[in-house]
PDB file of C-alpha atoms and ligand atoms in Angstrom:
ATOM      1  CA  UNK Z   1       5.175  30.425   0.041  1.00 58.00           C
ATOM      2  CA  UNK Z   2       2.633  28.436   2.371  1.00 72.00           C
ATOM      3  CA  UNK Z   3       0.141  26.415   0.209  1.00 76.00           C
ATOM      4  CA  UNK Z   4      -2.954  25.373   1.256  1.00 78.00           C
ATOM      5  CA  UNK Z   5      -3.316  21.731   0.578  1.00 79.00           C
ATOM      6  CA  UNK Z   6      -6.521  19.874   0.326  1.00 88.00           C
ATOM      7  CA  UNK Z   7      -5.908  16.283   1.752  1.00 92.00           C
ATOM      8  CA  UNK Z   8      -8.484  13.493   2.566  1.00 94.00           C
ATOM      9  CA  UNK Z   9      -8.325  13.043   6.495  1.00 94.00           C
ATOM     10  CA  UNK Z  10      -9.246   9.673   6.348  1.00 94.00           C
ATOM     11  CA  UNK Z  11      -5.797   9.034   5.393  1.00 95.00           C
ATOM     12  CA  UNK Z  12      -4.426  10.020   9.162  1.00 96.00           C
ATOM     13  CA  UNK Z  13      -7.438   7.726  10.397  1.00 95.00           C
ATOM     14  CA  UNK Z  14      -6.768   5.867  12.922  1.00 96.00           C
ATOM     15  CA  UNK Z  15      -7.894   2.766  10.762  1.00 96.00           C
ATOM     16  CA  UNK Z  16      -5.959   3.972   7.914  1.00 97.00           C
ATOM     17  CA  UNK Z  17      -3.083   4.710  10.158  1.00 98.00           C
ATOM     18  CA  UNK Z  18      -3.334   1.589  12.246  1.00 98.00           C
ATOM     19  CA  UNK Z  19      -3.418  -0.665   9.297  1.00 98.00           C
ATOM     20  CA  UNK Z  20      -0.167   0.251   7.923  1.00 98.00           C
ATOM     21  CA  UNK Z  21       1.498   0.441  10.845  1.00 98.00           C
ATOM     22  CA  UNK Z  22       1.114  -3.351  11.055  1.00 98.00           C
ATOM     23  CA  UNK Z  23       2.597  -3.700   7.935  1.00 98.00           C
ATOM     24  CA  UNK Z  24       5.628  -2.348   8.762  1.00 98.00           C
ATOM     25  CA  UNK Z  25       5.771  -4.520  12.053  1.00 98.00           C
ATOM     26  CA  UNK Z  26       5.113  -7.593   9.660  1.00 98.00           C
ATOM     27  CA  UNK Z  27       7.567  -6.489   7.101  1.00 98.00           C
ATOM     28  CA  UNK Z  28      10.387  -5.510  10.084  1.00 98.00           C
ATOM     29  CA  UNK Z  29       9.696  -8.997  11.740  1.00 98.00           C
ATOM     30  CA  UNK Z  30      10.430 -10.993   7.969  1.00 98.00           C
ATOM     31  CA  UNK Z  31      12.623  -8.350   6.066  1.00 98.00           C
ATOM     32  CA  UNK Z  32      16.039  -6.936   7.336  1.00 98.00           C
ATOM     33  CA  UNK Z  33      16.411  -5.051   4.088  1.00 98.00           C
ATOM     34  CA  UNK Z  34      14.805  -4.156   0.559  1.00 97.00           C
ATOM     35  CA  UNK Z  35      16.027  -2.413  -2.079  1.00 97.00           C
ATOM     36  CA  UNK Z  36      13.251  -1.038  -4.287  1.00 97.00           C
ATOM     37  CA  UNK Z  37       9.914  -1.013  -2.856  1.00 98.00           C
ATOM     38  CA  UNK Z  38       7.150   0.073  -5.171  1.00 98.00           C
ATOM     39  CA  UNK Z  39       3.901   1.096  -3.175  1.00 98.00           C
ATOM     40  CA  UNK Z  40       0.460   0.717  -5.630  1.00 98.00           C
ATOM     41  CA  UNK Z  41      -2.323   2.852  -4.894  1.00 98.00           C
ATOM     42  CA  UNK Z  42       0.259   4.839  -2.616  1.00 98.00           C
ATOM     43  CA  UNK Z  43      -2.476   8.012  -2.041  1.00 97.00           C
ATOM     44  CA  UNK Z  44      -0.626  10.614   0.010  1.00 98.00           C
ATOM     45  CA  UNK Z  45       2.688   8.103   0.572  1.00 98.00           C
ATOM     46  CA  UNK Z  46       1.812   7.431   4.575  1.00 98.00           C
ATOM     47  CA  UNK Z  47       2.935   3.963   4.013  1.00 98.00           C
ATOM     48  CA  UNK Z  48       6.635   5.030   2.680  1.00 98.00           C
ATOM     49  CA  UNK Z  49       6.393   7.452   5.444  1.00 98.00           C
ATOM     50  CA  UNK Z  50       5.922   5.171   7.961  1.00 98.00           C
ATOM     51  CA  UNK Z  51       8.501   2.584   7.135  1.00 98.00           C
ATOM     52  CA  UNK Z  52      11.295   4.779   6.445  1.00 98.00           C
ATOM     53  CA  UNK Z  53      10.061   7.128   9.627  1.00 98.00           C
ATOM     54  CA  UNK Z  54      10.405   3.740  11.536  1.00 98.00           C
ATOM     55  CA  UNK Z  55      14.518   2.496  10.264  1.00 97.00           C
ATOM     56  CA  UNK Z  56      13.578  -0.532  11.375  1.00 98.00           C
ATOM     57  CA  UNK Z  57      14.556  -1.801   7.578  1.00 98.00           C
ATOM     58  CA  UNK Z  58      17.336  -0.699   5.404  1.00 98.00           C
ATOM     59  CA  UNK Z  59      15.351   0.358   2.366  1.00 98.00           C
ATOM     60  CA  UNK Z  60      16.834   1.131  -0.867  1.00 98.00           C
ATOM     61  CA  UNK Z  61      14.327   3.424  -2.743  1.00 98.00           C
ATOM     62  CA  UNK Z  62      10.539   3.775  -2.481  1.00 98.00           C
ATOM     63  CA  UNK Z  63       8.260   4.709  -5.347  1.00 98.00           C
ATOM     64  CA  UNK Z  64       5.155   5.359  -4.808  1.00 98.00           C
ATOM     65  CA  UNK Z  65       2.091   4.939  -7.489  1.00 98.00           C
ATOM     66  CA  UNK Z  66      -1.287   6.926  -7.656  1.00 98.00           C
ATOM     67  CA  UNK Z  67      -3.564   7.146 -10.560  1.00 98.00           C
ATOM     68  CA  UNK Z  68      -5.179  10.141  -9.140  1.00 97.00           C
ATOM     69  CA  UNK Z  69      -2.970  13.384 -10.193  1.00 97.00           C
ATOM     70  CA  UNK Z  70      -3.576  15.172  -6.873  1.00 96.00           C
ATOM     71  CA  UNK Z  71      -1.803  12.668  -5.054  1.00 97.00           C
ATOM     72  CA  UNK Z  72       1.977  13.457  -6.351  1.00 97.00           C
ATOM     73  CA  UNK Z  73       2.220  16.874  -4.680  1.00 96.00           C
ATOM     74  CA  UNK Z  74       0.935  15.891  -1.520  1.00 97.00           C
ATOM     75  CA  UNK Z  75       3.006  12.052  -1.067  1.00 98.00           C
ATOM     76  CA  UNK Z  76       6.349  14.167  -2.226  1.00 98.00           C
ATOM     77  CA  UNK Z  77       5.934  17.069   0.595  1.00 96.00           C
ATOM     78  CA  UNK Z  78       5.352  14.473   3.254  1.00 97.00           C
ATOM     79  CA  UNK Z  79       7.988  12.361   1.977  1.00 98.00           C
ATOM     80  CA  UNK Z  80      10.028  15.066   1.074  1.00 98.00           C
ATOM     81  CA  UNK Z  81      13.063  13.936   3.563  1.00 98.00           C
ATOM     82  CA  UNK Z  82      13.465  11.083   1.744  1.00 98.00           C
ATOM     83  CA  UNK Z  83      12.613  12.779  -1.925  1.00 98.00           C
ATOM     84  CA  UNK Z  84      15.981  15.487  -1.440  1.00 98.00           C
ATOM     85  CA  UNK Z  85      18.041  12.446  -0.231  1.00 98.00           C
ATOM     86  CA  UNK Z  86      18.879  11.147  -3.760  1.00 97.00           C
ATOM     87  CA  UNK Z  87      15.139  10.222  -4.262  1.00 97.00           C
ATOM     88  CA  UNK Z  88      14.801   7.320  -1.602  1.00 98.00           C
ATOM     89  CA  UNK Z  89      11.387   8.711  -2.291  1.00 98.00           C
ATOM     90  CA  UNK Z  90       9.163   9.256  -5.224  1.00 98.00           C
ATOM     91  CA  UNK Z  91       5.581   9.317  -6.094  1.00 98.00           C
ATOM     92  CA  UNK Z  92       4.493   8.819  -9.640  1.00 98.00           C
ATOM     93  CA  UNK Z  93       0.914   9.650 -11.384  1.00 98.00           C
ATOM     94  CA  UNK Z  94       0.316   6.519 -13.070  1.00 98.00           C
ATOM     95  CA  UNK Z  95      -2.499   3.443 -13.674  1.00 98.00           C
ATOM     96  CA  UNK Z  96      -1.520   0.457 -11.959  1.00 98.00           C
ATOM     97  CA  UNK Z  97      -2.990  -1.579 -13.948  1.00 97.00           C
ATOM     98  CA  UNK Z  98      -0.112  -0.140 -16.856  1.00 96.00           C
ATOM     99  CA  UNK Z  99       3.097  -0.541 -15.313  1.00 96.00           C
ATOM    100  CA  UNK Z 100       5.454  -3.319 -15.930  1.00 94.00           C
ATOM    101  CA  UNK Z 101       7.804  -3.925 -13.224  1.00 93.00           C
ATOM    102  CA  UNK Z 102       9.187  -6.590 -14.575  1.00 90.00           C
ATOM    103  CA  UNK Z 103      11.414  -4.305 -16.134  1.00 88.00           C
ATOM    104  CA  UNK Z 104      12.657  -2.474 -13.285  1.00 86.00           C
ATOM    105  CA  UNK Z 105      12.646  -5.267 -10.390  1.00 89.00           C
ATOM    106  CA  UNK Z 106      11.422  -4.099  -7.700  1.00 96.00           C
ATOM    107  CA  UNK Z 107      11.536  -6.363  -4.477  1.00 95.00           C
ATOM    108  CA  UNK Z 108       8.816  -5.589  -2.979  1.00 98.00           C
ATOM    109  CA  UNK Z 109       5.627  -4.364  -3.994  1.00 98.00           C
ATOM    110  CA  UNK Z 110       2.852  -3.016  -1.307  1.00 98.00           C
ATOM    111  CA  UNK Z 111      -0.535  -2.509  -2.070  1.00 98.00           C
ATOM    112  CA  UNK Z 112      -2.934  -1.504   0.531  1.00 97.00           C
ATOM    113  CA  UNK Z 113      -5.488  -0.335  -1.915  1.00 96.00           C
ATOM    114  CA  UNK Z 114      -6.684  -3.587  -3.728  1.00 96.00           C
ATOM    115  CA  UNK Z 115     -10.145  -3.009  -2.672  1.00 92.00           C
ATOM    116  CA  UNK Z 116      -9.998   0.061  -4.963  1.00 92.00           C
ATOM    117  CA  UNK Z 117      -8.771  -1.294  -8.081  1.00 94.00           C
ATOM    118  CA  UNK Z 118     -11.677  -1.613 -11.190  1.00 91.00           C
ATOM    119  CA  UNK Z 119      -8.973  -4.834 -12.043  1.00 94.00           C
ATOM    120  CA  UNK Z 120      -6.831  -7.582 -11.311  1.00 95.00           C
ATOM    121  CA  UNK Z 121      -4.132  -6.978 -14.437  1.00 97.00           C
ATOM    122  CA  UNK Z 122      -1.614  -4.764 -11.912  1.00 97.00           C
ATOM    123  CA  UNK Z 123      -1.878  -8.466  -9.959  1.00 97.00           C
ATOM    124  CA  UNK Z 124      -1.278  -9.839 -13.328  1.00 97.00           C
ATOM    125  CA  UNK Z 125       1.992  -8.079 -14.139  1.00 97.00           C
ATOM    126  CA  UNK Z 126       3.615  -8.686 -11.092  1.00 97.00           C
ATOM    127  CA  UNK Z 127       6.647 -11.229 -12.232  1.00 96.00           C
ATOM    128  CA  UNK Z 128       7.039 -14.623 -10.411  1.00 95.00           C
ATOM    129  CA  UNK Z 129       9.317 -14.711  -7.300  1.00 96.00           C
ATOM    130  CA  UNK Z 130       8.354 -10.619  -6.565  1.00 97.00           C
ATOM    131  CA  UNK Z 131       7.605 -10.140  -2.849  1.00 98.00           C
ATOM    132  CA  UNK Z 132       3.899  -8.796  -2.247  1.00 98.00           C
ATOM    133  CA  UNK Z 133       2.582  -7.358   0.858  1.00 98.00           C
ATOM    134  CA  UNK Z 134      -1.358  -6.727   0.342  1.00 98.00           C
ATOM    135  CA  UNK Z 135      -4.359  -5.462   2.387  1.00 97.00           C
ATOM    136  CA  UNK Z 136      -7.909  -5.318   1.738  1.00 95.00           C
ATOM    137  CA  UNK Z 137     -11.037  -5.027   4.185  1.00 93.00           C
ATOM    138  CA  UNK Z 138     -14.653  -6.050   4.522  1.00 89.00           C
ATOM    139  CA  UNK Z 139     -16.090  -2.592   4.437  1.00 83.00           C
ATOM    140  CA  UNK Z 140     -18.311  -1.644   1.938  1.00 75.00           C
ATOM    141  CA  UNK Z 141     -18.152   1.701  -0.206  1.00 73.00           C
ATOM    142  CA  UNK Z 142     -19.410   2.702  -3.319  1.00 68.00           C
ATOM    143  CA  UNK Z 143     -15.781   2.983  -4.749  1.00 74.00           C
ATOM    144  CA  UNK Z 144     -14.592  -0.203  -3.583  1.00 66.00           C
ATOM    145  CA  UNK Z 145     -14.386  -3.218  -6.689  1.00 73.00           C
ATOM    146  CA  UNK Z 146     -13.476  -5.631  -4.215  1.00 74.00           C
ATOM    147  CA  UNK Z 147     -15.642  -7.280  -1.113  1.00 75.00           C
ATOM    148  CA  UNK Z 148     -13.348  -9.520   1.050  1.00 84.00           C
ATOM    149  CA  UNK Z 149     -16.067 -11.751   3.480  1.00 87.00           C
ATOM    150  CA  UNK Z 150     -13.594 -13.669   5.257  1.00 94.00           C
ATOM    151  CA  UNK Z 151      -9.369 -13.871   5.398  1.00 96.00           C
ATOM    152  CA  UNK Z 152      -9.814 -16.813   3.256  1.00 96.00           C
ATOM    153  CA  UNK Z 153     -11.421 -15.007   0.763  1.00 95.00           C
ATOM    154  CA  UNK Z 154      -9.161 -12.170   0.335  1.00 96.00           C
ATOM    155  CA  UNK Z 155      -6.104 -14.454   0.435  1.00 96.00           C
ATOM    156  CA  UNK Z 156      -7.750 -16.601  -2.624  1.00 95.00           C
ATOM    157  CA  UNK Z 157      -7.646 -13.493  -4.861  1.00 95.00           C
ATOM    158  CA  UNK Z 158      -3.735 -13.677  -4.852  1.00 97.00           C
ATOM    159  CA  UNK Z 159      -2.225 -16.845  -5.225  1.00 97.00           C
ATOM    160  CA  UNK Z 160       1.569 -17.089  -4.306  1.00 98.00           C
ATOM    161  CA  UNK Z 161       3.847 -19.253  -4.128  1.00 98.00           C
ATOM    162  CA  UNK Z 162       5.188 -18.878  -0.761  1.00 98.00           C
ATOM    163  CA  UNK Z 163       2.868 -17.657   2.154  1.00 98.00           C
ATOM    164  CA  UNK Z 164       5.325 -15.288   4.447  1.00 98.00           C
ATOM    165  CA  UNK Z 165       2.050 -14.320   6.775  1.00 98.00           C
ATOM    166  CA  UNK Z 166      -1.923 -14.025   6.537  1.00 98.00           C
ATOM    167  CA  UNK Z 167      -3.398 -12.161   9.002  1.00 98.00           C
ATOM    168  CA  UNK Z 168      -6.675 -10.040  10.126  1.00 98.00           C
ATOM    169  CA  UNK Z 169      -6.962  -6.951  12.533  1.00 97.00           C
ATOM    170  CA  UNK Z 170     -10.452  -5.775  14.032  1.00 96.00           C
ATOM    171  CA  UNK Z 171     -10.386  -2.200  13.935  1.00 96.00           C
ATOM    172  CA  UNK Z 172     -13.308  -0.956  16.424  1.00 96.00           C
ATOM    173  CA  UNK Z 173     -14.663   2.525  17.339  1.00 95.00           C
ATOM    174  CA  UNK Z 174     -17.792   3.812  18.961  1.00 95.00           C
ATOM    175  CA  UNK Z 175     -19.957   4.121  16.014  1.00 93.00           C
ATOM    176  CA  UNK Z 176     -18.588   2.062  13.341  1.00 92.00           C
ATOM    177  CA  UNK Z 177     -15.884  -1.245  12.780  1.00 94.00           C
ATOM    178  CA  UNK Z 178     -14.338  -2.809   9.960  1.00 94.00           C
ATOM    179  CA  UNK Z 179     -11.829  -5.706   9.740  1.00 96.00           C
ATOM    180  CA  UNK Z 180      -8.306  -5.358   7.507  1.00 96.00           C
ATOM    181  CA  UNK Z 181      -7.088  -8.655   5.952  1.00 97.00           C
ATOM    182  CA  UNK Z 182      -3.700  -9.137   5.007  1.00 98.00           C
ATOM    183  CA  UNK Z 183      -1.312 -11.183   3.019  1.00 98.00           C
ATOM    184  CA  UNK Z 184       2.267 -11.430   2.465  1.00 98.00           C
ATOM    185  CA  UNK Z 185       3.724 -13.781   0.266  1.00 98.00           C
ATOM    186  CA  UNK Z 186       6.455 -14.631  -2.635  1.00 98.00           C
ATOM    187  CA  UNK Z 187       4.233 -15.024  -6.383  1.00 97.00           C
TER     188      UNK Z 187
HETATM  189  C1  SAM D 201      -8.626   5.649  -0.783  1.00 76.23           C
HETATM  190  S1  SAM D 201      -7.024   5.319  -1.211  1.00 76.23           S
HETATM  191  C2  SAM D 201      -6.290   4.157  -0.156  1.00 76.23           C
HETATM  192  C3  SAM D 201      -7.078   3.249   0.731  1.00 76.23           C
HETATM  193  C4  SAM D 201      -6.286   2.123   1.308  1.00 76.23           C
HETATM  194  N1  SAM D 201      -7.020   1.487   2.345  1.00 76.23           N
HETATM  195  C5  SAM D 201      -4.924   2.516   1.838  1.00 76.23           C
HETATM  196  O1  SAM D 201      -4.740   2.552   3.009  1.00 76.23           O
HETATM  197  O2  SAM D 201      -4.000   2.788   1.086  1.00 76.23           O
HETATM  198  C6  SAM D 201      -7.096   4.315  -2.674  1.00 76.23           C
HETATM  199  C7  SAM D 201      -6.141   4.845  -3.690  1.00 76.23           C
HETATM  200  O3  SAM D 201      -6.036   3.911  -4.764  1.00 76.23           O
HETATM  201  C8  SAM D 201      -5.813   4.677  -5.924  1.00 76.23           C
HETATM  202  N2  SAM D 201      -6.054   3.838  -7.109  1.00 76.23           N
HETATM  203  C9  SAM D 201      -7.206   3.228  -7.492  1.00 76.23           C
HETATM  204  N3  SAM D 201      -7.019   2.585  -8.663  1.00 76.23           N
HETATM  205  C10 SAM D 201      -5.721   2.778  -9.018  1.00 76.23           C
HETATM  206  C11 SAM D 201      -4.941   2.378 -10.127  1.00 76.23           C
HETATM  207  N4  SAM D 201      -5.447   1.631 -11.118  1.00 76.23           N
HETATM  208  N5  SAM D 201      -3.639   2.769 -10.170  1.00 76.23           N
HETATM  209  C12 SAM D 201      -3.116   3.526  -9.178  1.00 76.23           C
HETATM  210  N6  SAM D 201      -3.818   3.952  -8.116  1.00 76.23           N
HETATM  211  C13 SAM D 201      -5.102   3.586  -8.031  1.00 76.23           C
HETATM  212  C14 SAM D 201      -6.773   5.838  -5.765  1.00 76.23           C
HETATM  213  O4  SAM D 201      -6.458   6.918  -6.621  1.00 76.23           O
HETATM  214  C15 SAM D 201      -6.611   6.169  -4.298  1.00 76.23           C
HETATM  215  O5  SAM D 201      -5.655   7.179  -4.058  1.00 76.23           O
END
C-alpha cells in the first residue's frame, strides 16, 4: 500500500544536500574503510544514503540516531537497500545526549546537526580515540542552541586530539546564504 509521507524538503536542499556531500568527499579522501558508523541527529538518513549510494568507502554498518519519532520510518524507507541487506542500515528513535557508545565502538561518529542540540553531553560521551566528523553553520534559527561566528569558533567547541581536516563552504543563492563549518578529527 502507497503511504503518503510527510517529509521536511529542506532536507533535499541544495544546502542540506551540498553539505553532506562534502563530507563524504572528505571522509573518501582520509578513510578507505569503517566499520560502524553511527550518524547523530541523522533526520531522514540522507547522510547514510549518500555515502553508501557513493561506494567510495567500504562501510561496515550505519546507524542512524533521531530524537524525533517521525524520523525512523522515513530514514529506513530511503535507506531501505541497505536496511534488508543484513541491516548495513538502521535508524533508531533515541536522545543523543543518552547513548553510550562506548559500549558498542563505533568508529566513526557523524553529526551534522550540532547546531540543534539543547547540549554538549552526546560530545561528552564520545570515548577518546573515536573518529568524529562534525558540521555546524552560522545561520540563525529559532531552534538552533548553537551560533558558530567564525571556523575557529565552531572548531573550539570540540577539542580533539588529532585534527584530520577543518574546513568552511559558502553556500549562496539568490535570496539568502549561509556558511557550513566543518571538522574532522580523532578525540
Ligand atoms: C533539522 S535536522 C538536521 C539539520 C542538519 N543541518 C543536517 O544536515 O543534518 C536536526 C535534527 O537533529 C535532531 N536532534 C536534535 N536534538 C537531538 C538529540 N538530542 N538527539 C537526537 N537527535 C536530535 C532533530 O530531531 C532533527 O531531526
Amino acid at each position: 500500500m502507497n503511504q503518503i509521507l510527510n517529509v521536511s524538503r529542506d532536507a533535499f536542499s541544495s544546502g542540506q544536500v551540498g553539505s553532506k556531500l562534502w563530507l563524504c568527499q572528505e571522509l573518501e579522501t582520509l578513510f578507505e574503510s569503517a566499520d560502524n558508523i553511527w550518524i547523530y541527529g541523522g533526520w531522514y538518513g540522507v547522510m547514510a544514503f549518500l555515502l553508501n549510494s557513493r561506494s567510495n568507502m567500504s562501510i561496515g554498518q550505519i546507524r542512524s540516531y533521531d530524537v524525533d519519532p517521525s524520523c525512523e520510518a522515513i530514514a529506513d524507507m530511503i535507506n531501505e537497500n541497505w536496511v534488508i541487506d543484513n541491516w548495513k542500515f538502521k535508524a533508531h528513535t533515541e536522545d543523543c545526549n543518552q547513548l553510550n557508545p562506548s559500549q558498542n565502538s563505533p568508529d566513526l561518529i557523524i553529526n551534522t546537526s550540532t547546531e540543534h542540540f539543547e547540549s554538549m553531553d552526546w560530545w561528552h560521551n564520545i570515548p577518546q580515540d573515536t573518529v568524529v566528523a562534525l558540521q555546524g553553520n552560522n545561520m540563525i534559527h529559532d531552534d538552533h542552541h548553537i551560533h558558530s561566528r567564525c571556523l575557529q569558533e565552531f572548531v573550539a567547541q570540540f577539542p580533539v586530539t588529532t585534527t584530520l581536516y577543518t574546513g568552511q563552504k559558502e553556500f549562496v543563492y539568490p535570496n539568502w546564504r549561509f556558511t557550513r563549518y566543518m571538522l574532522i578529527g580523532v578525540k
